[in-house]
GROMACS .gro file of C-alpha atoms in nm:
model
  378
    1MET     CA    1   4.032  -2.290   3.516
    2ALA     CA    2   3.761  -2.028   3.504
    3GLY     CA    3   3.420  -2.132   3.631
    4PRO     CA    4   3.119  -2.146   3.394
    5THR     CA    5   2.970  -1.828   3.540
    6GLU     CA    6   3.285  -1.641   3.434
    7TYR     CA    7   3.272  -1.746   3.069
    8PRO     CA    8   3.221  -1.465   2.816
    9THR     CA    9   2.887  -1.465   2.634
   10GLY     CA   10   2.872  -1.737   2.368
   11VAL     CA   11   3.176  -1.925   2.501
   12ARG     CA   12   3.169  -2.271   2.657
   13VAL     CA   13   3.416  -2.542   2.760
   14ARG     CA   14   3.372  -2.902   2.649
   15GLY     CA   15   3.632  -3.136   2.795
   16ASP     CA   16   3.971  -3.004   2.692
   17SER     CA   17   3.826  -2.777   2.423
   18VAL     CA   18   3.689  -2.423   2.408
   19GLN     CA   19   3.395  -2.349   2.180
   20ILE     CA   20   3.230  -2.027   2.061
   21ASN     CA   21   2.872  -1.985   1.944
   22ILE     CA   22   2.860  -1.785   1.618
   23PRO     CA   23   2.597  -1.748   1.339
   24ILE     CA   24   2.708  -1.871   0.995
   25SER     CA   25   2.472  -1.841   0.698
   26GLY     CA   26   2.183  -1.766   0.932
   27LYS     CA   27   2.240  -2.068   1.156
   28ARG     CA   28   2.406  -2.069   1.498
   29LYS     CA   29   2.693  -2.313   1.539
   30TYR     CA   30   2.942  -2.396   1.811
   31ILE     CA   31   3.293  -2.382   1.669
   32THR     CA   32   3.585  -2.549   1.847
   33ILE     CA   33   3.891  -2.324   1.854
   34PRO     CA   34   4.255  -2.418   1.922
   35GLN     CA   35   4.271  -2.268   2.269
   36PRO     CA   36   4.317  -2.450   2.600
   37PRO     CA   37   4.034  -2.419   2.860
   38THR     CA   38   4.241  -2.184   3.073
   39PRO     CA   39   4.136  -1.833   3.183
   40LYS     CA   40   4.359  -1.686   2.912
   41GLY     CA   41   4.226  -1.923   2.648
   42ILE     CA   42   3.865  -1.851   2.743
   43SER     CA   43   3.936  -1.478   2.733
   44GLU     CA   44   4.089  -1.514   2.385
   45ALA     CA   45   3.778  -1.706   2.277
   46GLY     CA   46   3.557  -1.420   2.394
   47LYS     CA   47   3.765  -1.170   2.193
   48LEU     CA   48   3.749  -1.391   1.886
   49ARG     CA   49   3.372  -1.424   1.912
   50ALA     CA   50   3.335  -1.045   1.946
   51TYR     CA   51   3.551  -0.999   1.635
   52LEU     CA   52   3.342  -1.243   1.431
   53LYS     CA   53   3.014  -1.099   1.561
   54LYS     CA   54   3.103  -0.760   1.414
   55ALA     CA   55   3.133  -0.916   1.070
   56ALA     CA   56   2.813  -1.116   1.121
   57ARG     CA   57   2.628  -0.798   1.217
   58TYR     CA   58   2.683  -0.657   0.869
   59GLY     CA   59   2.606  -0.979   0.686
   60THR     CA   60   2.960  -1.035   0.564
   61LEU     CA   61   3.061  -1.339   0.773
   62THR     CA   62   3.136  -1.655   0.576
   63GLN     CA   63   3.258  -2.000   0.670
   64ALA     CA   64   3.595  -1.908   0.519
   65ASP     CA   65   3.618  -1.611   0.754
   66VAL     CA   66   3.549  -1.833   1.053
   67ASP     CA   67   3.802  -2.094   0.939
   68ALA     CA   68   4.070  -1.827   0.897
   69ALA     CA   69   3.991  -1.652   1.226
   70CYS     CA   70   3.985  -1.973   1.424
   71ASN     CA   71   4.359  -2.006   1.375
   72VAL     CA   72   4.352  -1.745   1.652
   73LYS     CA   73   4.581  -1.480   1.509
   74THR     CA   74   4.652  -1.281   1.822
   75ASN     CA   75   4.747  -0.967   1.628
   76ILE     CA   76   4.393  -0.956   1.488
   77ILE     CA   77   4.204  -1.060   1.798
   78ASP     CA   78   4.385  -0.824   2.031
   79ASP     CA   79   4.350  -0.528   1.792
   80ASP     CA   80   4.091  -0.300   1.952
   81ARG     CA   81   4.119  -0.023   1.690
   82ALA     CA   82   3.797   0.095   1.529
   83LEU     CA   83   3.686  -0.113   1.234
   84PHE     CA   84   3.547   0.021   0.908
   85ALA     CA   85   3.211  -0.127   1.011
   86ASP     CA   86   3.216   0.078   1.333
   87TYR     CA   87   3.264   0.404   1.148
   88ALA     CA   88   3.015   0.308   0.878
   89GLN     CA   89   2.747   0.268   1.145
   90THR     CA   90   2.848   0.593   1.315
   91TYR     CA   91   2.834   0.773   0.979
   92LEU     CA   92   2.479   0.646   0.919
   93ASP     CA   93   2.377   0.738   1.273
   94ASN     CA   94   2.506   1.093   1.220
   95LEU     CA   95   2.295   1.151   0.910
   96SER     CA   96   1.986   1.363   0.961
   97SER     CA   97   1.707   1.154   1.113
   98ASP     CA   98   1.460   1.345   0.896
   99ASN     CA   99   1.611   1.222   0.571
  100THR     CA  100   1.521   0.855   0.596
  101GLY     CA  101   1.547   0.806   0.220
  102THR     CA  102   1.912   0.912   0.209
  103ARG     CA  103   2.000   0.700   0.511
  104ARG     CA  104   1.835   0.397   0.355
  105LYS     CA  105   2.015   0.457   0.024
  106TYR     CA  106   2.358   0.498   0.182
  107LYS     CA  107   2.309   0.200   0.412
  108GLY     CA  108   2.225  -0.010   0.108
  109ILE     CA  109   2.538   0.111  -0.075
  110LEU     CA  110   2.766   0.045   0.222
  111THR     CA  111   2.618  -0.301   0.283
  112LYS     CA  112   2.625  -0.406  -0.081
  113HIS     CA  113   2.954  -0.259  -0.201
  114TRP     CA  114   3.189  -0.182   0.088
  115MET     CA  115   3.113  -0.409   0.384
  116PRO     CA  116   3.220  -0.726   0.200
  117PHE     CA  117   3.567  -0.575   0.153
  118PHE     CA  118   3.624  -0.369   0.465
  119ALA     CA  119   3.372  -0.450   0.741
  120ALA     CA  120   3.615  -0.625   0.979
  121VAL     CA  121   3.926  -0.428   0.873
  122PRO     CA  122   4.062  -0.159   1.108
  123ILE     CA  123   3.983   0.164   0.926
  124ALA     CA  124   4.336   0.292   0.985
  125ASP     CA  125   4.473   0.000   0.778
  126ILE     CA  126   4.269   0.079   0.465
  127ASN     CA  127   4.470   0.258   0.198
  128ALA     CA  128   4.403   0.398  -0.148
  129ALA     CA  129   4.530   0.082  -0.320
  130MET     CA  130   4.279  -0.130  -0.128
  131VAL     CA  131   3.995   0.103  -0.222
  132ARG     CA  132   4.097   0.098  -0.589
  133SER     CA  133   4.118  -0.281  -0.580
  134ALA     CA  134   3.766  -0.298  -0.437
  135LEU     CA  135   3.638  -0.054  -0.699
  136ASN     CA  136   3.791  -0.264  -0.976
  137SER     CA  137   3.621  -0.574  -0.836
  138ILE     CA  138   3.271  -0.423  -0.838
  139SER     CA  139   3.060  -0.422  -1.152
  140PHE     CA  140   2.890  -0.083  -1.173
  141ASN     CA  141   2.623  -0.059  -1.440
  142ALA     CA  142   2.675   0.312  -1.504
  143PRO     CA  143   2.916   0.596  -1.417
  144ARG     CA  144   2.648   0.758  -1.203
  145THR     CA  145   2.616   0.440  -0.994
  146TYR     CA  146   2.995   0.438  -0.949
  147ASN     CA  147   2.988   0.800  -0.831
  148ASP     CA  148   2.695   0.738  -0.598
  149ALA     CA  149   2.880   0.445  -0.438
  150LEU     CA  150   3.169   0.675  -0.347
  151ILE     CA  151   2.953   0.925  -0.157
  152PRO     CA  152   2.897   0.726   0.166
  153LEU     CA  153   3.246   0.571   0.141
  154ARG     CA  154   3.402   0.917   0.145
  155GLY     CA  155   3.168   1.010   0.428
  156VAL     CA  156   3.291   0.722   0.644
  157PHE     CA  157   3.656   0.810   0.590
  158ASP     CA  158   3.590   1.180   0.642
  159LEU     CA  159   3.435   1.105   0.981
  160ALA     CA  160   3.732   0.888   1.078
  161PHE     CA  161   3.971   1.163   0.967
  162LEU     CA  162   3.790   1.425   1.175
  163ASP     CA  163   3.811   1.193   1.476
  164GLY     CA  164   4.186   1.150   1.426
  165GLU     CA  165   4.145   0.776   1.367
  166ILE     CA  166   4.319   0.805   1.027
  167ASP     CA  167   4.587   1.048   0.913
  168ASP     CA  168   4.488   1.066   0.547
  169MET     CA  169   4.186   1.004   0.328
  170PRO     CA  170   4.232   0.690   0.114
  171THR     CA  171   3.968   0.825  -0.126
  172LYS     CA  172   4.140   1.164  -0.166
  173ARG     CA  173   4.276   1.095  -0.514
  174ILE     CA  174   3.994   0.872  -0.637
  175ARG     CA  175   3.792   1.076  -0.883
  176ASN     CA  176   3.436   1.050  -0.999
  177LYS     CA  177   3.365   0.921  -1.346
  178LYS     CA  178   3.235   1.168  -1.600
  179VAL     CA  179   2.859   1.147  -1.646
  180GLN     CA  180   2.693   1.264  -1.962
  181ARG     CA  181   2.395   1.475  -1.865
  182ASP     CA  182   2.101   1.457  -2.100
  183ASP     CA  183   1.918   1.780  -2.173
  184PRO     CA  184   1.580   1.815  -2.000
  185ASP     CA  185   1.289   1.707  -2.217
  186PRO     CA  186   1.009   1.953  -2.130
  187PHE     CA  187   0.663   1.963  -2.274
  188LEU     CA  188   0.588   2.230  -2.531
  189PRO     CA  189   0.313   2.483  -2.445
  190ALA     CA  190   0.066   2.310  -2.678
  191GLU     CA  191   0.148   1.972  -2.524
  192ARG     CA  192   0.102   2.107  -2.172
  193ALA     CA  193  -0.233   2.255  -2.268
  194ALA     CA  194  -0.348   1.928  -2.425
  195ILE     CA  195  -0.248   1.726  -2.120
  196LEU     CA  196  -0.422   1.958  -1.875
  197ASP     CA  197  -0.735   1.972  -2.092
  198TRP     CA  198  -0.749   1.591  -2.099
  199MET     CA  199  -0.702   1.573  -1.721
  200LYS     CA  200  -0.973   1.831  -1.657
  201ALA     CA  201  -1.219   1.645  -1.879
  202ASN     CA  202  -1.143   1.296  -1.751
  203TRP     CA  203  -1.055   1.349  -1.387
  204THR     CA  204  -1.373   1.472  -1.227
  205GLY     CA  205  -1.534   1.425  -0.889
  206LYS     CA  206  -1.284   1.294  -0.636
  207LYS     CA  207  -1.029   1.254  -0.915
  208GLU     CA  208  -1.015   1.630  -0.965
  209ILE     CA  209  -0.735   1.646  -0.708
  210TRP     CA  210  -0.509   1.467  -0.958
  211TYR     CA  211  -0.574   1.736  -1.218
  212LEU     CA  212  -0.507   2.013  -0.964
  213TYR     CA  213  -0.183   1.844  -0.859
  214TYR     CA  214  -0.047   1.837  -1.212
  215LYS     CA  215  -0.161   2.188  -1.291
  216TRP     CA  216   0.032   2.294  -0.981
  217GLN     CA  217   0.336   2.098  -1.093
  218PHE     CA  218   0.330   2.253  -1.441
  219TRP     CA  219   0.299   2.609  -1.305
  220THR     CA  220   0.524   2.605  -0.997
  221GLY     CA  221   0.805   2.366  -1.088
  222CYS     CA  222   0.811   2.219  -0.737
  223ARG     CA  223   0.973   1.884  -0.681
  224PRO     CA  224   0.703   1.620  -0.618
  225SER     CA  225   0.842   1.555  -0.269
  226GLU     CA  226   0.810   1.928  -0.193
  227THR     CA  227   0.454   1.959  -0.320
  228LEU     CA  228   0.326   1.665  -0.116
  229ALA     CA  229   0.471   1.815   0.204
  230ILE     CA  230   0.309   2.160   0.172
  231ASP     CA  231   0.076   2.260   0.457
  232TRP     CA  232  -0.187   2.531   0.435
  233ASN     CA  233   0.015   2.721   0.695
  234ASP     CA  234   0.289   2.753   0.432
  235VAL     CA  235   0.066   2.968   0.212
  236ASP     CA  236   0.107   3.346   0.241
  237TRP     CA  237  -0.205   3.483   0.073
  238SER     CA  238  -0.109   3.848   0.118
  239HIS     CA  239   0.223   3.810  -0.065
  240ASN     CA  240   0.115   3.537  -0.310
  241THR     CA  241   0.393   3.304  -0.198
  242VAL     CA  242   0.424   2.951  -0.063
  243LYS     CA  243   0.705   2.846   0.170
  244ILE     CA  244   0.896   2.539   0.055
  245SER     CA  245   1.081   2.405   0.358
  246LYS     CA  246   0.986   2.036   0.378
  247THR     CA  247   0.986   1.720   0.171
  248LEU     CA  248   0.793   1.395   0.185
  249THR     CA  249   1.046   1.113   0.205
  250GLY     CA  250   0.965   0.749   0.265
  251GLY     CA  251   0.608   0.841   0.352
  252LYS     CA  252   0.718   1.085   0.624
  253VAL     CA  253   0.761   1.461   0.625
  254SER     CA  254   1.123   1.572   0.652
  255HIS     CA  255   1.177   1.929   0.769
  256ALA     CA  256   1.441   1.999   0.507
  257THR     CA  257   1.447   2.041   0.131
  258LYS     CA  258   1.674   1.848  -0.102
  259THR     CA  259   1.927   2.133  -0.096
  260TYR     CA  260   1.867   2.221   0.272
  261HIS     CA  261   1.762   2.573   0.170
  262MET     CA  262   1.415   2.706   0.242
  263ARG     CA  263   1.259   2.927  -0.028
  264ASN     CA  264   0.936   3.113  -0.094
  265ILE     CA  265   0.799   3.044  -0.440
  266HIS     CA  266   0.606   3.322  -0.609
  267LEU     CA  267   0.271   3.229  -0.756
  268ASN     CA  268   0.145   3.312  -1.102
  269ASP     CA  269  -0.227   3.337  -1.176
  270ARG     CA  270  -0.261   2.972  -1.278
  271ALA     CA  271  -0.099   2.851  -0.955
  272LYS     CA  272  -0.325   3.083  -0.754
  273ASP     CA  273  -0.630   2.936  -0.930
  274VAL     CA  274  -0.517   2.592  -0.812
  275LEU     CA  275  -0.483   2.717  -0.454
  276LEU     CA  276  -0.829   2.872  -0.451
  277ARG     CA  277  -0.991   2.550  -0.572
  278LEU     CA  278  -0.780   2.338  -0.336
  279LYS     CA  279  -0.887   2.553  -0.044
  280GLN     CA  280  -1.246   2.448  -0.109
  281LEU     CA  281  -1.152   2.081  -0.132
  282THR     CA  282  -0.877   2.028   0.125
  283GLY     CA  283  -0.881   2.339   0.343
  284HIS     CA  284  -1.021   2.136   0.635
  285GLN     CA  285  -0.694   1.939   0.653
  286ALA     CA  286  -0.343   2.054   0.743
  287ARG     CA  287  -0.184   1.923   0.424
  288MET     CA  288  -0.263   2.096   0.097
  289PHE     CA  289  -0.272   1.784  -0.121
  290ILE     CA  290  -0.472   1.491   0.015
  291SER     CA  291  -0.663   1.199  -0.128
  292LEU     CA  292  -1.028   1.292  -0.171
  293HIS     CA  293  -1.109   0.921  -0.160
  294THR     CA  294  -0.965   0.865   0.189
  295ASP     CA  295  -0.946   1.224   0.320
  296GLU     CA  296  -0.585   1.154   0.420
  297ALA     CA  297  -0.259   1.308   0.307
  298TRP     CA  298  -0.076   1.136   0.024
  299THR     CA  299   0.233   0.947   0.136
  300ARG     CA  300   0.397   0.889  -0.203
  301ASP     CA  301   0.373   1.005  -0.563
  302GLN     CA  302   0.400   0.667  -0.736
  303LYS     CA  303   0.028   0.639  -0.809
  304LEU     CA  304   0.026   0.998  -0.933
  305SER     CA  305   0.306   0.915  -1.176
  306GLU     CA  306   0.103   0.621  -1.303
  307LYS     CA  307  -0.194   0.850  -1.357
  308PHE     CA  308   0.027   1.091  -1.549
  309ALA     CA  309   0.125   0.808  -1.783
  310ASP     CA  310  -0.247   0.748  -1.842
  311SER     CA  311  -0.292   1.111  -1.947
  312LEU     CA  312  -0.010   1.086  -2.200
  313SER     CA  313  -0.166   0.773  -2.342
  314GLY     CA  314  -0.503   0.946  -2.358
  315THR     CA  315  -0.359   1.234  -2.560
  316ASP     CA  316  -0.127   1.020  -2.777
  317MET     CA  317   0.162   1.219  -2.636
  318ARG     CA  318   0.523   1.109  -2.654
  319VAL     CA  319   0.606   0.936  -2.326
  320ARG     CA  320   0.804   1.136  -2.072
  321PRO     CA  321   0.827   1.112  -1.691
  322ALA     CA  322   0.593   1.317  -1.473
  323TYR     CA  323   0.903   1.491  -1.333
  324ASN     CA  324   0.929   1.673  -1.667
  325CYS     CA  325   0.649   1.901  -1.550
  326ARG     CA  326   0.922   2.066  -1.341
  327HIS     CA  327   1.149   2.104  -1.643
  328THR     CA  328   0.856   2.250  -1.836
  329TYR     CA  329   0.811   2.529  -1.582
  330ALA     CA  330   1.184   2.610  -1.579
  331THR     CA  331   1.203   2.640  -1.956
  332THR     CA  332   0.875   2.835  -1.963
  333MET     CA  333   1.030   3.094  -1.733
  334LEU     CA  334   1.341   3.121  -1.950
  335ASN     CA  335   1.140   3.146  -2.271
  336SER     CA  336   0.942   3.425  -2.100
  337MET     CA  337   1.268   3.621  -2.052
  338ILE     CA  338   1.276   3.576  -1.674
  339GLU     CA  339   1.628   3.628  -1.543
  340PRO     CA  340   1.809   3.295  -1.481
  341SER     CA  341   1.892   3.395  -1.122
  342ALA     CA  342   1.522   3.453  -1.044
  343ALA     CA  343   1.424   3.129  -1.220
  344ALA     CA  344   1.692   2.938  -1.029
  345TYR     CA  345   1.555   3.062  -0.696
  346GLN     CA  346   1.201   2.965  -0.792
  347MET     CA  347   1.323   2.614  -0.876
  348GLY     CA  348   1.535   2.575  -0.561
  349HIS     CA  349   1.868   2.557  -0.746
  350ASP     CA  350   2.186   2.748  -0.698
  351ILE     CA  351   2.258   2.956  -1.008
  352GLN     CA  352   2.547   2.737  -1.129
  353THR     CA  353   2.342   2.416  -1.111
  354PHE     CA  354   2.053   2.587  -1.286
  355LYS     CA  355   2.280   2.713  -1.565
  356THR     CA  356   2.428   2.366  -1.607
  357ILE     CA  357   2.090   2.194  -1.636
  358TYR     CA  358   1.917   2.452  -1.853
  359ALA     CA  359   2.215   2.586  -2.050
  360LYS     CA  360   2.045   2.533  -2.386
  361TRP     CA  361   1.742   2.739  -2.290
  362ILE     CA  362   1.946   3.012  -2.124
  363ASN     CA  363   2.155   3.047  -2.439
  364THR     CA  364   1.839   3.055  -2.649
  365GLU     CA  365   1.695   3.329  -2.430
  366ARG     CA  366   2.015   3.532  -2.460
  367MET     CA  367   2.020   3.484  -2.838
  368ASN     CA  368   1.660   3.602  -2.862
  369LYS     CA  369   1.754   3.920  -2.682
  370GLU     CA  370   2.048   3.974  -2.915
  371MET     CA  371   1.838   3.907  -3.224
  372MET     CA  372   1.588   4.171  -3.111
  373LYS     CA  373   1.867   4.427  -3.166
  374LEU     CA  374   1.865   4.335  -3.535
  375ASP     CA  375   1.491   4.378  -3.556
  376TYR     CA  376   1.520   4.741  -3.444
  377SER     CA  377   1.838   4.831  -3.633
  378ASP     CA  378   1.847   5.032  -3.955
   0.00000   0.00000   0.00000
């Protein structure tokens, strides 16, 4: 019989029995398994514990799993093929370290939706029928949530396919659900003016930075995460442009935009006015937008969104999210007859995405041009 110093980690012999130490429901327990205290039996116990530990690592281990595994099914214990959980972790590790928000989101999806079904299953054994069965067992509250859940799942299988671990993608024929996209709900010019007037009158002193932030949002269309990551070094005064190449995600600056495409936004006079005033207030810091109360860069836009809600209440305006400042700028450009391709670049969209989101305003702009022909006809 093997000596105690040769036992695998978490394995011990008690009389004629072999036991493994494994956490169940947050508590460590020694489980007696039907193996003799021989070198082979102790080795099998070590393999079994390693198998169960993988499931425990992802929070999917239950007492039922332990009871089933402790029958010591050799074909499972001896199977050293990569598990779904292994590739899920590798997939997360391969995501850009800058984009912590995406990694956190996908980890949450994998842990909540897919680990309970597949964590301890060899990834090569998972087929389309198993994926469909799992999908049918999960209650998704909306088509968009369903589609989002498929993104990291496809990513895991794609990685395994590239590595040659699987010969086909079990998600290949599983389609996204159709999602009805609501039209953007921008502010009208008079509404924008009323909101900015209220902010200017009510946000004075160290609160002025809030007003400048929203004036910038209304007249540049930047995503909030882009605005809060802008440094003064990104400003090109001679060409009246600002480089958008970073985002603020999870309180940290990520050196990539949402679309992974850097762009230089062109400034109109109102945006330049904001820059000139900001230079006086925050030019001593690297970041363009900072808290004047703490003299430190903002790390999130949640408080700013709450302040925006206050401004709508103060002007008796119909409630809309602060993000609609971005939509307002996009539709303002289109209503000003700016070419959709130029507007799409300013917003950081590819032209097809831009046309899909703002189709109603693009069609209105085209119709206005056509109607002008009638105005000048005989």
